[in-house]
Short mmCIF file of C-alpha atoms and ligand atoms in Angstrom, two decimals:
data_model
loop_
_atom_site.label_atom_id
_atom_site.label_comp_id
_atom_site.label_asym_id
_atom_site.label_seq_id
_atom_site.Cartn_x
_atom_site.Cartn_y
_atom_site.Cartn_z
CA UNK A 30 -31.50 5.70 -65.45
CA UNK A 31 -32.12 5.70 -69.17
CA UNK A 32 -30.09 8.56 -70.27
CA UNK A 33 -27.82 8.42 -72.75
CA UNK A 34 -24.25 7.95 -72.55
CA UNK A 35 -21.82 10.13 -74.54
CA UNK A 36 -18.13 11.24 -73.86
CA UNK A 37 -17.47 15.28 -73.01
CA UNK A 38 -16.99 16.50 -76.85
CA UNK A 39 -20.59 15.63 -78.06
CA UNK A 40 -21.60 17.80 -75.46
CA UNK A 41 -22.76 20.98 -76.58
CA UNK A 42 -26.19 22.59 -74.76
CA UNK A 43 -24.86 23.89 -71.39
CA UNK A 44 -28.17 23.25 -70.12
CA UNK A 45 -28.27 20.26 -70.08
CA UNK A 46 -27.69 18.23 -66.59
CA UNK A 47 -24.55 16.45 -66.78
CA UNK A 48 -24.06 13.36 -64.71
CA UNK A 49 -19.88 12.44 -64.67
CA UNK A 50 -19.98 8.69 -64.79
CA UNK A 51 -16.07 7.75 -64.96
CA UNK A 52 -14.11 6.26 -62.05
CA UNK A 53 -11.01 8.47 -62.52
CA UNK A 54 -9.99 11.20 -63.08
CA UNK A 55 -13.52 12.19 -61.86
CA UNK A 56 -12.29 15.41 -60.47
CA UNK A 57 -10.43 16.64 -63.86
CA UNK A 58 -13.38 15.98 -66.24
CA UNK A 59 -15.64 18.02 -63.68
CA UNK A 60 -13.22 20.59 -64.15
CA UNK A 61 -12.93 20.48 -67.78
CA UNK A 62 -16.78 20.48 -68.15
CA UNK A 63 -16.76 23.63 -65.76
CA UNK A 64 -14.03 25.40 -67.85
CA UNK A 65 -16.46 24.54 -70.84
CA UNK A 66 -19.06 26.38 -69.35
CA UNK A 67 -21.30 23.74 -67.69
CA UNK A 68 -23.12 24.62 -64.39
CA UNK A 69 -25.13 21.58 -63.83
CA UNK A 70 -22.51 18.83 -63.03
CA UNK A 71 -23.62 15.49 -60.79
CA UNK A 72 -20.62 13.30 -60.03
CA UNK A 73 -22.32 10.41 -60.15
CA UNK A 74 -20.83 9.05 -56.95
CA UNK A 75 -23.39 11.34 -55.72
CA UNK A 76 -25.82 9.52 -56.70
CA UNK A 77 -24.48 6.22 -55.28
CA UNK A 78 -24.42 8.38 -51.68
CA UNK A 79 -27.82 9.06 -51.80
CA UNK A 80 -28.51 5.27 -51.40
CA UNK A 81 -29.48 3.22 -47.95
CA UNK A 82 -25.77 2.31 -46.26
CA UNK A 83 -26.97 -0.99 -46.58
CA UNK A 84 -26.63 -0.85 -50.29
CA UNK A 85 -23.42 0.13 -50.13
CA UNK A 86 -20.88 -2.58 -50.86
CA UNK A 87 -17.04 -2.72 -51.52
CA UNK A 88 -17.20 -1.80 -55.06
CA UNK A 89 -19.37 1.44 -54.41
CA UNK A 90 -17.59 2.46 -51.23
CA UNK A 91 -14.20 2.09 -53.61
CA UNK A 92 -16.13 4.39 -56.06
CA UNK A 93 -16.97 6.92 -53.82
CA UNK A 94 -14.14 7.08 -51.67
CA UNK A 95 -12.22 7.14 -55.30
CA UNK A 96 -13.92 10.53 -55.78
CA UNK A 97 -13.33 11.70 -52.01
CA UNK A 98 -9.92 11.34 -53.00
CA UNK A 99 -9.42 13.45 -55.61
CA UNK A 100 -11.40 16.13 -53.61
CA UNK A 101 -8.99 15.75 -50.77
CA UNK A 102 -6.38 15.91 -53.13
CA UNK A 103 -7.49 18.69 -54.62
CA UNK A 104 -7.74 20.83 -51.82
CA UNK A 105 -5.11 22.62 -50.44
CA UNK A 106 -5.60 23.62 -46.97
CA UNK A 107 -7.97 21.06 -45.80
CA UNK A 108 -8.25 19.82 -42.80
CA UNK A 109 -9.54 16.25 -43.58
CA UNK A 110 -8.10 12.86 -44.08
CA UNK A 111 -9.02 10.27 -46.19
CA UNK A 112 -8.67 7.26 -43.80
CA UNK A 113 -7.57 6.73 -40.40
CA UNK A 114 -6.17 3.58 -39.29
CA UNK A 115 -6.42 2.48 -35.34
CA UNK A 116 -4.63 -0.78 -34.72
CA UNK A 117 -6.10 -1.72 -31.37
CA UNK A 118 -3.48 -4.55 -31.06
CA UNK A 119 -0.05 -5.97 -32.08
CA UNK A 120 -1.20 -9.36 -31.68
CA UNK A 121 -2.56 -11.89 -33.97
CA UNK A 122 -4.08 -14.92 -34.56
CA UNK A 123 -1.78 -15.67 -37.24
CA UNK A 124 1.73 -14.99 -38.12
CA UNK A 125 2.15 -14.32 -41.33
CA UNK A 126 5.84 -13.72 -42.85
CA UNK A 127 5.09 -11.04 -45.21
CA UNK A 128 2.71 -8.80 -43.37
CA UNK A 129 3.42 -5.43 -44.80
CA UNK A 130 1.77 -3.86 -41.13
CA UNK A 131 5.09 -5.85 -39.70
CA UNK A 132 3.36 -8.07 -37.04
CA UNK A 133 5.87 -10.70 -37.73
CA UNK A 134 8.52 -8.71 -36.21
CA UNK A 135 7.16 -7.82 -33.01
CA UNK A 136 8.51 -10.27 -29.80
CA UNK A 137 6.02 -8.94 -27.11
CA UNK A 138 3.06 -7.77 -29.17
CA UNK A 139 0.66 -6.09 -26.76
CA UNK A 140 -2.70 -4.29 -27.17
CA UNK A 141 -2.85 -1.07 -27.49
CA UNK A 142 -3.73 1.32 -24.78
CA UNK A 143 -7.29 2.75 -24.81
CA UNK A 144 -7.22 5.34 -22.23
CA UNK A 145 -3.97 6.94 -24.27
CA UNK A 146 -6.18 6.12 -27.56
CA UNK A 147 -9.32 7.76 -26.58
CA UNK A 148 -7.02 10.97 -25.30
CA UNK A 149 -5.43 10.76 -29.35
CA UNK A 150 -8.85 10.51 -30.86
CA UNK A 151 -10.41 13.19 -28.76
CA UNK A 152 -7.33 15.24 -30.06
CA UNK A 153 -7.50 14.44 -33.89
CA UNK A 154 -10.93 15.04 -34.04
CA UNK A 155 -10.15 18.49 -32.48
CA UNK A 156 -8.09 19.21 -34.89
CA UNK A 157 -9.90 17.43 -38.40
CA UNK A 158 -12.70 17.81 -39.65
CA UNK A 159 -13.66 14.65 -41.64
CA UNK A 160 -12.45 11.26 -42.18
CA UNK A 161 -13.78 9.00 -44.95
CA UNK A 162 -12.74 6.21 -43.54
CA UNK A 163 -11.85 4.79 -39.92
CA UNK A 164 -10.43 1.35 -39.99
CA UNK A 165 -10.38 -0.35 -36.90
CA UNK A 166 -7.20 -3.04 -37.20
CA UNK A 167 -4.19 -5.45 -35.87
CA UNK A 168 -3.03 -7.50 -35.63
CA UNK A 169 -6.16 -9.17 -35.40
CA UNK A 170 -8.67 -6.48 -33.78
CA UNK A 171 -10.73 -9.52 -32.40
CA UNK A 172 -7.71 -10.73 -30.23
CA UNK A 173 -8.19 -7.30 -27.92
CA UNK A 174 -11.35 -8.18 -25.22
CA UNK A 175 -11.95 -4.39 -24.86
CA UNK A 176 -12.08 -3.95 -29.36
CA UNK A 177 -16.03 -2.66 -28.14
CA UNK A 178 -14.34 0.07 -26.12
CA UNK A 179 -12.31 0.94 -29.24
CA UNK A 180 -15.31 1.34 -31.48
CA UNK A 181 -17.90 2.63 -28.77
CA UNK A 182 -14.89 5.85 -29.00
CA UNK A 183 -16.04 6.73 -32.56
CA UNK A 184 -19.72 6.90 -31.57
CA UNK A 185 -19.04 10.31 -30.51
CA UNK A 186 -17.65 11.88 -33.39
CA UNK A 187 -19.92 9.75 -35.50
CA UNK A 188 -20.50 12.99 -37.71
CA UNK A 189 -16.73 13.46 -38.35
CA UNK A 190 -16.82 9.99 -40.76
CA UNK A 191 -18.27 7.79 -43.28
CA UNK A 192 -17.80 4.55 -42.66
CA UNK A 193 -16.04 2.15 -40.12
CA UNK A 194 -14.37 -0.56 -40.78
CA UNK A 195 -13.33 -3.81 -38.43
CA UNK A 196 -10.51 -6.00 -41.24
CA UNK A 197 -10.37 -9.01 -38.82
CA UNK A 198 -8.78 -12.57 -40.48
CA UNK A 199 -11.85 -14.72 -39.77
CA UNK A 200 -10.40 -16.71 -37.47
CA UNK A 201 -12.06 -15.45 -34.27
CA UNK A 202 -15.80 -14.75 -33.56
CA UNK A 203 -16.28 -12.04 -31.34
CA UNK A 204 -17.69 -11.89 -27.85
CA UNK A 205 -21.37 -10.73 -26.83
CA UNK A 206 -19.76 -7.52 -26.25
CA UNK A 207 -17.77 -6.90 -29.03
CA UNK A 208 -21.14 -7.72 -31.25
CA UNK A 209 -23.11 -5.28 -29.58
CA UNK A 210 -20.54 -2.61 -30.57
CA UNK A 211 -20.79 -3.55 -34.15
CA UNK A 212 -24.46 -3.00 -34.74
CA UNK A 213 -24.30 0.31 -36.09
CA UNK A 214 -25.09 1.36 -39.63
CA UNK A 215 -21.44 2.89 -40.03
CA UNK A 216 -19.83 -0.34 -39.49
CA UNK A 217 -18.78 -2.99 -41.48
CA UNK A 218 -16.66 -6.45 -40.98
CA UNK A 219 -14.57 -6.71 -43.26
CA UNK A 220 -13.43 -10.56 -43.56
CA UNK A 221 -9.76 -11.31 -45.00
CA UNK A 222 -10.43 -14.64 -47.14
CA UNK A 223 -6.71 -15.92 -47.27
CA UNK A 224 -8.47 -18.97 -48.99
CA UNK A 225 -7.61 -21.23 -45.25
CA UNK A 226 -10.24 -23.44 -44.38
CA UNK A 227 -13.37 -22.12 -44.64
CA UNK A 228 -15.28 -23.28 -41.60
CA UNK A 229 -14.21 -20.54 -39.46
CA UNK A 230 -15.12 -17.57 -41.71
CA UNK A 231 -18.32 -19.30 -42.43
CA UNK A 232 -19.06 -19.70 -38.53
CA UNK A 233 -17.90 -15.62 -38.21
CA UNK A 234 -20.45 -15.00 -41.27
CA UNK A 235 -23.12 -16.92 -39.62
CA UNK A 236 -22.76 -14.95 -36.46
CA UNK A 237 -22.93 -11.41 -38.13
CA UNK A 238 -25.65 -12.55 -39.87
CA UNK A 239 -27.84 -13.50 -36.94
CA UNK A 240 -26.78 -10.18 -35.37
CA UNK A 241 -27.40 -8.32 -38.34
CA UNK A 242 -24.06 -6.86 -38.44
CA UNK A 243 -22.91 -5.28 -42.22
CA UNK A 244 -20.13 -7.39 -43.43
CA UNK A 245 -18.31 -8.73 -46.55
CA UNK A 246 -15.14 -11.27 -47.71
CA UNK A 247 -12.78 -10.28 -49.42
CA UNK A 248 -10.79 -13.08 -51.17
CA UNK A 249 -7.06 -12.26 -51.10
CA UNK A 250 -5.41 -14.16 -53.49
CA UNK A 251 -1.74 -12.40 -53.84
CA UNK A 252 0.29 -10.23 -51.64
CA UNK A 253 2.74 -7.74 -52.00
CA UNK A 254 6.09 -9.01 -51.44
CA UNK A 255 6.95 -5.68 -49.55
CA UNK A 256 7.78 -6.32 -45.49
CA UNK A 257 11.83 -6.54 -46.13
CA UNK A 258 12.73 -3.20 -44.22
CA UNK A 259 16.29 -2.81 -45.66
CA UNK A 260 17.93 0.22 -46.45
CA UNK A 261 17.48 0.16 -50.80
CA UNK A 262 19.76 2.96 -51.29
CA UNK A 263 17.27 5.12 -53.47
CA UNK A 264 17.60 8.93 -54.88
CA UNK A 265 15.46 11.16 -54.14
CA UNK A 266 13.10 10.94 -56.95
CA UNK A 267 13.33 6.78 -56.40
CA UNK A 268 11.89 7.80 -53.15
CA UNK A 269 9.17 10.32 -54.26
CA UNK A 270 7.95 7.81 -56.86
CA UNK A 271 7.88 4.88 -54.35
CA UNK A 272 5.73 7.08 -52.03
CA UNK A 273 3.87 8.24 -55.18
CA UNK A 274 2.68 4.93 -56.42
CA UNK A 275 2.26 3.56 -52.54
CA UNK A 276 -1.38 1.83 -51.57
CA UNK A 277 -1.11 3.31 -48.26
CA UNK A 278 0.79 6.90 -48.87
CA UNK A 279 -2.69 8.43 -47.32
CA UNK A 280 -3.53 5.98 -44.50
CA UNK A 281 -2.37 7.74 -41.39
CA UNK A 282 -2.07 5.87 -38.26
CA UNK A 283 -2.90 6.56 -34.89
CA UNK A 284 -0.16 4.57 -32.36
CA UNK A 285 0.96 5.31 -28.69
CA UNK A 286 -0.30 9.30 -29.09
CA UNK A 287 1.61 9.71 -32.45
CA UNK A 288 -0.25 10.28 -36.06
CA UNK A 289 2.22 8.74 -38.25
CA UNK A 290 1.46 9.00 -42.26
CA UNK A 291 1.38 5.27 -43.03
CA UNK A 292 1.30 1.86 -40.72
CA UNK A 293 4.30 0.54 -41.86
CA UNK A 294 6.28 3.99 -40.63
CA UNK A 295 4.42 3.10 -37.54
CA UNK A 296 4.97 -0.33 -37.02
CA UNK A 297 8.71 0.59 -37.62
CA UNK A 298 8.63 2.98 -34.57
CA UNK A 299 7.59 0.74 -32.16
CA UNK A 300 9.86 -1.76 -33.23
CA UNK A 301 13.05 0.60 -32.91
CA UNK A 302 13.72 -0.85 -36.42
CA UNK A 303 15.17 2.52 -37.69
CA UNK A 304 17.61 5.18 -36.15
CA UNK A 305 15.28 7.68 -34.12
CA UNK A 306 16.42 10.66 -36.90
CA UNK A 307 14.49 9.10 -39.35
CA UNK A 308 10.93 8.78 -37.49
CA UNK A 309 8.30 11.26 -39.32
CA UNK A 310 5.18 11.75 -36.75
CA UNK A 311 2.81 14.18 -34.66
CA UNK A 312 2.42 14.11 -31.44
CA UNK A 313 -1.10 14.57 -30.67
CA UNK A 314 0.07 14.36 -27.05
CA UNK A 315 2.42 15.43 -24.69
CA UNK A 316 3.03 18.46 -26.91
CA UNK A 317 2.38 22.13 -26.18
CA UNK A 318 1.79 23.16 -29.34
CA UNK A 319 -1.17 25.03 -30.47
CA UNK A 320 -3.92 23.45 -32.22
CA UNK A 321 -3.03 25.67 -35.58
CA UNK A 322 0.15 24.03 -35.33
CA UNK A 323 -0.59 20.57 -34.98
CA UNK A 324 -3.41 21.18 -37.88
CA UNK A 325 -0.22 22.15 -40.25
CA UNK A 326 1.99 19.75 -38.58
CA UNK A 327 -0.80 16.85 -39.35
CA UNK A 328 -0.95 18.98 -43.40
CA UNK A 329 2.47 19.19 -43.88
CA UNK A 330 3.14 15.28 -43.04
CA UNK A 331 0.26 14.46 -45.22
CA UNK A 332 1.61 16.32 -47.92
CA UNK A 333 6.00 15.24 -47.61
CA UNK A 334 6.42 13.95 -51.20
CA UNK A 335 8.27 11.23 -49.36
CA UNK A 336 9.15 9.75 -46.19
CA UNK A 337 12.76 9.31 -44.65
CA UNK A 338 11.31 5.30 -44.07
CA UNK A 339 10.67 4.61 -47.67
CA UNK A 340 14.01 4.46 -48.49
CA UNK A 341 13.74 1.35 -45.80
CA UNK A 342 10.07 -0.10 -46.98
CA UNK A 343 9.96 -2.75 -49.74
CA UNK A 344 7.53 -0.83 -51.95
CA UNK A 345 3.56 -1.08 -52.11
CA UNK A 346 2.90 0.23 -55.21
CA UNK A 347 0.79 -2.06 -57.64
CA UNK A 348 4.37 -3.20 -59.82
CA UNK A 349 5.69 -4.32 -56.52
CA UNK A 350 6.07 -8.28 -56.87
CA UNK A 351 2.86 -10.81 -55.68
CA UNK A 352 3.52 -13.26 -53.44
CA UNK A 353 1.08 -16.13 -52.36
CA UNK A 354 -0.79 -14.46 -48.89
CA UNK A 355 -0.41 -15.56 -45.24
CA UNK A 356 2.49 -17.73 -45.92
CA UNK A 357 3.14 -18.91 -41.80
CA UNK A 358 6.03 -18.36 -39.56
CA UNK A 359 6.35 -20.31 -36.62
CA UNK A 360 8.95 -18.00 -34.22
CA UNK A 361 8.90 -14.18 -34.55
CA UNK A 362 10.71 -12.85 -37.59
CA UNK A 363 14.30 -11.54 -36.36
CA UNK A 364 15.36 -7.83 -37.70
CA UNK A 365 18.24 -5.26 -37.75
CA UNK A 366 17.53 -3.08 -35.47
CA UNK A 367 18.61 0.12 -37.80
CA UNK A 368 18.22 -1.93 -40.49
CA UNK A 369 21.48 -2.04 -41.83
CA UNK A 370 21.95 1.51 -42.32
S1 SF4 B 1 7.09 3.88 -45.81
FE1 SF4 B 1 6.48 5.05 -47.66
S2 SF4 B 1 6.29 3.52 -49.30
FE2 SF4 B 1 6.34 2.40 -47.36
S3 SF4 B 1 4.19 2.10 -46.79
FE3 SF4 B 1 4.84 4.03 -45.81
S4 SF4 B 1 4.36 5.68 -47.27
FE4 SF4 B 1 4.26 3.72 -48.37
#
């Protein structure tokens, strides 16, 4: 752009237009620069926005949904989410020991059902107004025939979010059908690169390309060592700092009518793995309760400073231990059911 770049104290004419060009804390400095008296503020995120989707790759969309989430943050009754995740199916291609979603767990995995999911969706988008983020996931999301149904859903409340995501493994390329659904501007493959043999992903990429469907790989080189559900005995605080510092403390997930705040409190539902007590959830269905209520039912779980299941979840904060990714499992993993309470 040519301007220059200086840091907030050699500012001084509150004239001049200020374009905020740090990651985090984006929101603070905007505020600071406000409190100093400056009126013309451009996040430069902003800027980013303003591009053609098609520009938009990981890094930006990490960037801008960065800033989104200090908004959200900063907002006290607001009746948006940051991310919602749908996992169309509990079954997978692969079975990977340490998936932190808990697919290794389940016996019977089964799809899940899309009349009951479209009733959900219909509801949360009653009762939200905005999503950044809707990730369509597993499992693997390309192991359920009717993943087109899934995403055709959205196109209706295509205003209410930014982008869509399908995080698929790259071991399956998807059917006429299923491509058709992903041509859409909003969309966007996102490819798992567990660093297997390539052919397959490059096959997948092929395909998207030819159908010129928005898509990227993400090389995963480490895990976190965090699927152990166990009961770790924590204080309070222990708790609120393991939620704190947790990747997925504002991912709610959307399973059998239920918003639950995070998939792994989900995951742990349907597999009965904890006593009932210590379920946190909303039912989007099959309750009576107004729409006001649900709205601060939905703010209030979005807001707990922890959840009763953390003191059962192995951690996913960014100090939690790395383990090598996608490690295999031949039989489905056995579990307490009440994890050892
Ligand atoms: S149970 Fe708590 S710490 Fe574990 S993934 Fe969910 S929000 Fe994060």
């Amino acid at each position: 752009m040519g301007a220059p770049v200086i840091t907030p104290d050699e500012l001084t004419d509150l004239d001049t237009p200020v374009v905020v060009a740090v990651e985090t804390p984006l929101w603070s400095i905007i505020k600071k620069l406000r409190e100093k008296g400056f009126r013309n503020i451009v996040p430069y995120v902003f800027i980013i926005f303003d591009q053609e989707v098609d520009e938009v790759d990981s890094a930006n969309h990490y960037l801008i949904q960065s800033f989104y989430y200090e908004v959200f943050r900063s907002k006290k009754n607001n009746n948006s989410l940051l991310s919602i995740d749908i996992p169309v199916t509990m079954r997978c291609s692969l079975r990977c020991r340490d998936c932190s979603n808990l697919m290794q767990y389940f016996k019977k995995p089964r799809h899940a059902d899309f009349e009951q999911m479209k009733r959900a969706v219909k509801k949360l988008f009653d009762l939200i107004d905005f999503t950044f983020d809707v990730r369509i996931l597993g499992g693997e999301p390309f192991m359920n025939p009717d993943l087109y149904k899934f995403i055709d859903l959205f196109h209706a409340y295509s205003s209410k979010f930014a982008y869509m995501w399908v995080i698929t493994n790259g071991t399956i390329i998807p059917d006429e059908r299923n491509l058709e659904a992903l041509k859409n501007r909003k969309i966007f493959v996102r490819i798992s690169d567990y660093q297997n043999p390539r052919q397959q992903i490059e096959k997948l990429v092929s395909v998207l390309v030819k159908n010129g469907i928005f898509h990227e790989i993400v090389p995963i080189q480490a895990w976190q060592d965090c699927s152990r559900i166990q009961n770790y005995h924590r204080t309070q605080e222990e708790n609120e700092a393991v939620l704190r510092n947790c990747g997925v403390r504002d991912t709610p997930t959307i399973i059998d009518g239920k918003i639950f705040r995070c998939p792994l409190s989900g995951s742990a539902w349907l597999l009965s793995i904890l006593p009932p007590e210590l379920y946190e959830y909303v039912e989007l269905l099959n309750s009576n309760d107004s729409n006001d209520s649900l709205r601060r039912q939905i703010q209030g779980l979005m807001r707990q400073k922890y959840l009763k299941a953390c003191n059962f979840c192995g951690n996913r904060s960014i100090n939690t231990n790395r383990i090598p990714p996608a490690i295999q499992t031949g039989e489905p993993l056995e579990y307490d059911i009440y994890a050892r309470i």
